[in-house]
XYZ file of C-alpha atoms in Angstrom:
264
model
C -8.795 -6.004 -0.522
C -8.738 -2.224 -1.052
C -9.836 0.021 1.793
C -12.163 2.980 1.418
C -9.185 5.310 1.771
C -9.029 5.497 -2.028
C -12.538 6.908 -2.208
C -13.308 10.643 -1.992
C -12.751 12.091 1.486
C -15.552 11.711 3.986
C -16.852 14.609 6.027
C -14.456 13.798 8.867
C -11.366 14.076 6.612
C -9.956 17.636 6.469
C -9.853 19.372 3.108
C -6.565 18.983 1.253
C -3.998 21.746 1.530
C -2.307 22.503 -1.814
C 1.452 22.082 -1.706
C 4.458 21.943 -4.008
C 7.690 19.980 -3.845
C 10.727 20.371 -6.079
C 13.363 17.761 -6.935
C 16.532 19.719 -7.697
C 19.257 17.990 -9.708
C 22.922 18.879 -9.943
C 25.866 17.203 -11.644
C 27.914 15.011 -9.306
C 31.341 16.683 -8.940
C 32.964 13.228 -8.973
C 31.211 12.199 -12.186
C 28.661 9.783 -10.750
C 24.872 9.834 -11.180
C 23.161 13.170 -10.726
C 22.664 14.298 -7.154
C 19.395 15.498 -5.624
C 18.948 18.125 -2.933
C 17.467 16.636 0.234
C 16.240 18.399 3.350
C 16.124 16.891 6.833
C 13.118 18.403 8.574
C 13.253 19.573 12.147
C 12.162 16.920 14.611
C 9.737 19.426 16.148
C 7.626 19.675 12.977
C 4.139 18.200 13.300
C 4.152 16.704 9.815
C 7.102 14.437 8.861
C 9.215 15.665 11.768
C 12.785 14.403 11.392
C 12.121 13.021 7.911
C 14.327 13.648 4.889
C 12.292 15.114 2.029
C 12.659 17.294 -1.046
C 12.306 21.085 -0.557
C 8.772 22.404 -0.658
C 5.765 23.574 1.267
C 2.234 24.910 1.120
C 0.802 27.003 -1.680
C -0.533 30.248 -0.212
C -2.912 32.938 -1.452
C -0.052 35.210 -2.502
C 1.318 32.444 -4.737
C -2.056 32.163 -6.451
C -2.358 35.905 -6.915
C 1.124 36.126 -8.428
C 0.491 33.147 -10.712
C -2.776 34.666 -11.895
C -1.031 37.940 -12.731
C 2.052 36.482 -14.419
C 0.584 33.450 -16.189
C -3.164 33.899 -16.716
C -3.004 31.483 -19.656
C -1.914 28.574 -17.424
C -3.931 26.366 -15.097
C -4.053 28.427 -11.901
C -3.493 25.551 -9.470
C -0.466 24.323 -11.380
C 1.012 27.784 -11.916
C 0.537 28.678 -8.234
C 2.280 25.447 -7.230
C 5.239 26.354 -9.447
C 5.444 29.778 -7.792
C 5.320 28.103 -4.379
C 8.104 25.709 -5.402
C 10.348 28.634 -6.411
C 9.525 30.543 -3.220
C 9.941 27.622 -0.830
C 13.245 26.610 -2.416
C 14.676 30.088 -1.945
C 13.389 30.309 1.612
C 14.496 26.828 2.708
C 17.784 26.429 0.860
C 18.970 29.775 -0.482
C 18.841 28.458 -4.061
C 17.257 30.376 -6.917
C 15.603 28.067 -9.442
C 13.077 28.582 -12.200
C 13.725 32.258 -12.927
C 15.196 34.309 -15.762
C 17.651 37.045 -14.879
C 21.037 37.554 -13.288
C 21.614 35.107 -10.425
C 24.738 34.709 -8.337
C 25.539 33.810 -4.744
C 25.339 37.364 -3.436
C 22.050 38.097 -5.189
C 20.560 34.813 -3.978
C 21.500 35.637 -0.379
C 20.003 39.113 -0.642
C 16.864 37.761 -2.276
C 16.400 35.188 0.449
C 16.671 37.896 3.101
C 14.126 40.001 1.247
C 11.777 37.015 1.016
C 12.083 36.372 4.740
C 11.179 40.019 5.382
C 8.156 40.147 3.085
C 6.947 36.541 3.120
C 5.952 36.737 -0.548
C 7.820 36.239 -3.810
C 6.370 39.141 -5.813
C 8.519 41.958 -4.320
C 11.602 39.739 -4.623
C 11.009 39.246 -8.336
C 10.478 42.978 -8.816
C 13.549 44.021 -6.849
C 15.937 41.586 -8.545
C 14.381 41.829 -12.035
C 13.616 38.112 -12.185
C 10.872 36.500 -14.229
C 9.574 32.998 -13.423
C 10.294 30.412 -16.112
C 7.339 28.138 -15.538
C 8.480 25.596 -18.122
C 11.828 25.137 -16.340
C 9.924 23.234 -13.659
C 8.820 19.877 -15.068
C 5.732 18.321 -13.511
C 6.706 14.869 -12.261
C 3.943 13.627 -9.982
C 0.913 14.552 -7.930
C 0.268 12.914 -4.555
C -2.937 13.299 -2.575
C -2.917 10.906 0.406
C -6.216 10.821 2.285
C -5.311 8.943 5.440
C -7.279 10.249 8.358
C -4.371 10.062 10.789
C -2.132 12.368 8.737
C -2.409 15.918 7.476
C -3.984 16.032 4.033
C -1.822 17.635 1.343
C -2.434 17.704 -2.395
C 1.181 17.966 -3.527
C 2.596 18.531 -6.976
C 6.193 17.378 -7.513
C 8.419 19.201 -10.017
C 11.902 18.571 -11.422
C 14.509 21.311 -11.880
C 18.163 21.347 -12.901
C 21.061 23.311 -11.420
C 23.714 21.924 -13.768
C 27.027 22.228 -11.944
C 25.252 23.263 -8.743
C 28.317 25.111 -7.493
C 26.434 27.065 -4.824
C 26.256 27.352 -1.064
C 23.188 26.136 0.805
C 21.416 27.908 3.649
C 19.434 26.013 6.269
C 16.057 27.390 7.276
C 16.440 26.552 10.950
C 12.740 27.051 11.681
C 11.764 23.951 9.691
C 14.966 22.181 8.638
C 18.127 21.064 10.339
C 20.286 19.688 7.542
C 20.618 20.017 3.768
C 22.683 17.655 1.631
C 23.191 16.316 -1.885
C 22.928 12.604 -2.708
C 21.982 10.479 -5.681
C 18.598 8.798 -5.474
C 20.256 5.417 -4.942
C 22.520 6.813 -2.218
C 19.505 8.282 -0.419
C 17.692 4.943 -0.570
C 20.753 3.217 0.867
C 20.952 5.788 3.647
C 17.309 5.101 4.473
C 17.855 1.343 4.459
C 20.854 1.806 6.785
C 18.781 3.906 9.185
C 20.849 7.050 8.638
C 17.819 9.004 7.411
C 14.042 8.569 7.582
C 11.939 8.896 4.451
C 8.171 9.030 4.254
C 6.262 6.753 1.892
C 5.931 9.221 -1.029
C 9.618 10.208 -0.815
C 10.744 6.573 -0.959
C 8.555 5.837 -3.952
C 9.855 8.923 -5.753
C 13.485 8.083 -4.964
C 12.958 4.587 -6.386
C 11.505 6.096 -9.533
C 14.273 8.675 -9.904
C 17.031 6.128 -9.256
C 16.416 4.662 -12.723
C 17.871 7.774 -14.407
C 21.530 8.841 -14.293
C 20.871 12.509 -15.021
C 18.280 15.241 -15.238
C 17.782 14.758 -18.975
C 16.680 11.155 -18.476
C 14.324 12.000 -15.623
C 12.886 14.932 -17.566
C 12.228 12.828 -20.670
C 10.521 10.191 -18.531
C 8.377 12.811 -16.783
C 7.274 14.382 -20.052
C 6.378 10.967 -21.494
C 4.445 9.770 -18.432
C 0.925 11.129 -17.877
C 0.582 12.634 -14.408
C -2.223 10.983 -12.478
C -3.279 11.786 -8.929
C -1.840 9.216 -6.538
C -3.899 8.350 -3.469
C -2.403 5.405 -1.548
C -4.657 2.715 -0.135
C -4.328 -0.248 2.195
C -4.880 -3.770 0.918
C -4.417 -7.227 2.399
C -1.765 -9.540 0.951
C -1.648 -12.998 2.507
C -2.872 -11.596 5.784
C -0.447 -8.647 5.777
C -1.565 -5.025 5.350
C 0.230 -3.248 2.511
C 0.224 0.427 1.577
C -0.177 0.587 -2.200
C -0.329 3.025 -5.119
C -1.787 2.693 -8.618
C 0.164 0.882 -11.342
C -0.108 3.469 -14.142
C 1.886 6.351 -12.634
C 5.426 5.388 -13.641
C 6.616 3.922 -10.340
C 8.727 0.727 -10.310
C 7.701 -0.142 -6.730
C 4.011 0.131 -5.920
C 3.989 -0.406 -2.177
C 5.370 -1.893 0.998
C 4.037 -3.500 4.178
C 2.136 -0.975 6.240
C 4.269 -1.856 9.253
C 7.370 -0.415 7.567
C 5.760 2.536 5.789
C 6.520 5.899 7.387
C 3.648 8.243 6.578
C 4.685 11.305 8.548
């Protein structure tokens, strides 16, 4: 039996906050499956405190203004989310993704410092002569949970590739406490062993990504799979409450018992 949590939000459910998340791939130095960048959030964070997630955060007004100026031909919500993904990645990790121009470790460090000073991406792009490459970020999924007991985010997930990924990482200590690389299957094993905590959307996305050994495979799958908005619901299965997602979004695992689902 499906609950009403799949229906449009009621008046007592806060409006969704637009957000963007980016799944960054790099080649495994030892030759194994591609590795993904994962971020362990600070335990003091209200939403998903202590959870391991992909880099990302809220889309703000400055992201929308920049997207409107640089890509007026694109859907504004999607373009603004791509800008937010680039900005949040630089702020949280020190990595520069999704831009055209000269990028090296020293420039990335200077750009991150400039971003921390200004809080917006536009002056960073101007100062370092970078241009966003919107198509370098591949739309993978869109999640819009509407559970009343959690913060409501309408989050777009993107894929990006670093190739060799031979770069240093910088921890944003205000929100994160640890950054690391792991394959999707390794991250799932770490979660099963209790070494990390993953929220429901992260687990489902790791399961989906674990089917592909490299960025090319994940990218081809993303481009071939229509992106539909995913709003989990609760249904009863033999007297047990399960948290479920729709079956047409490309996910190999559609749910788990509510008792084991970590929703942030």
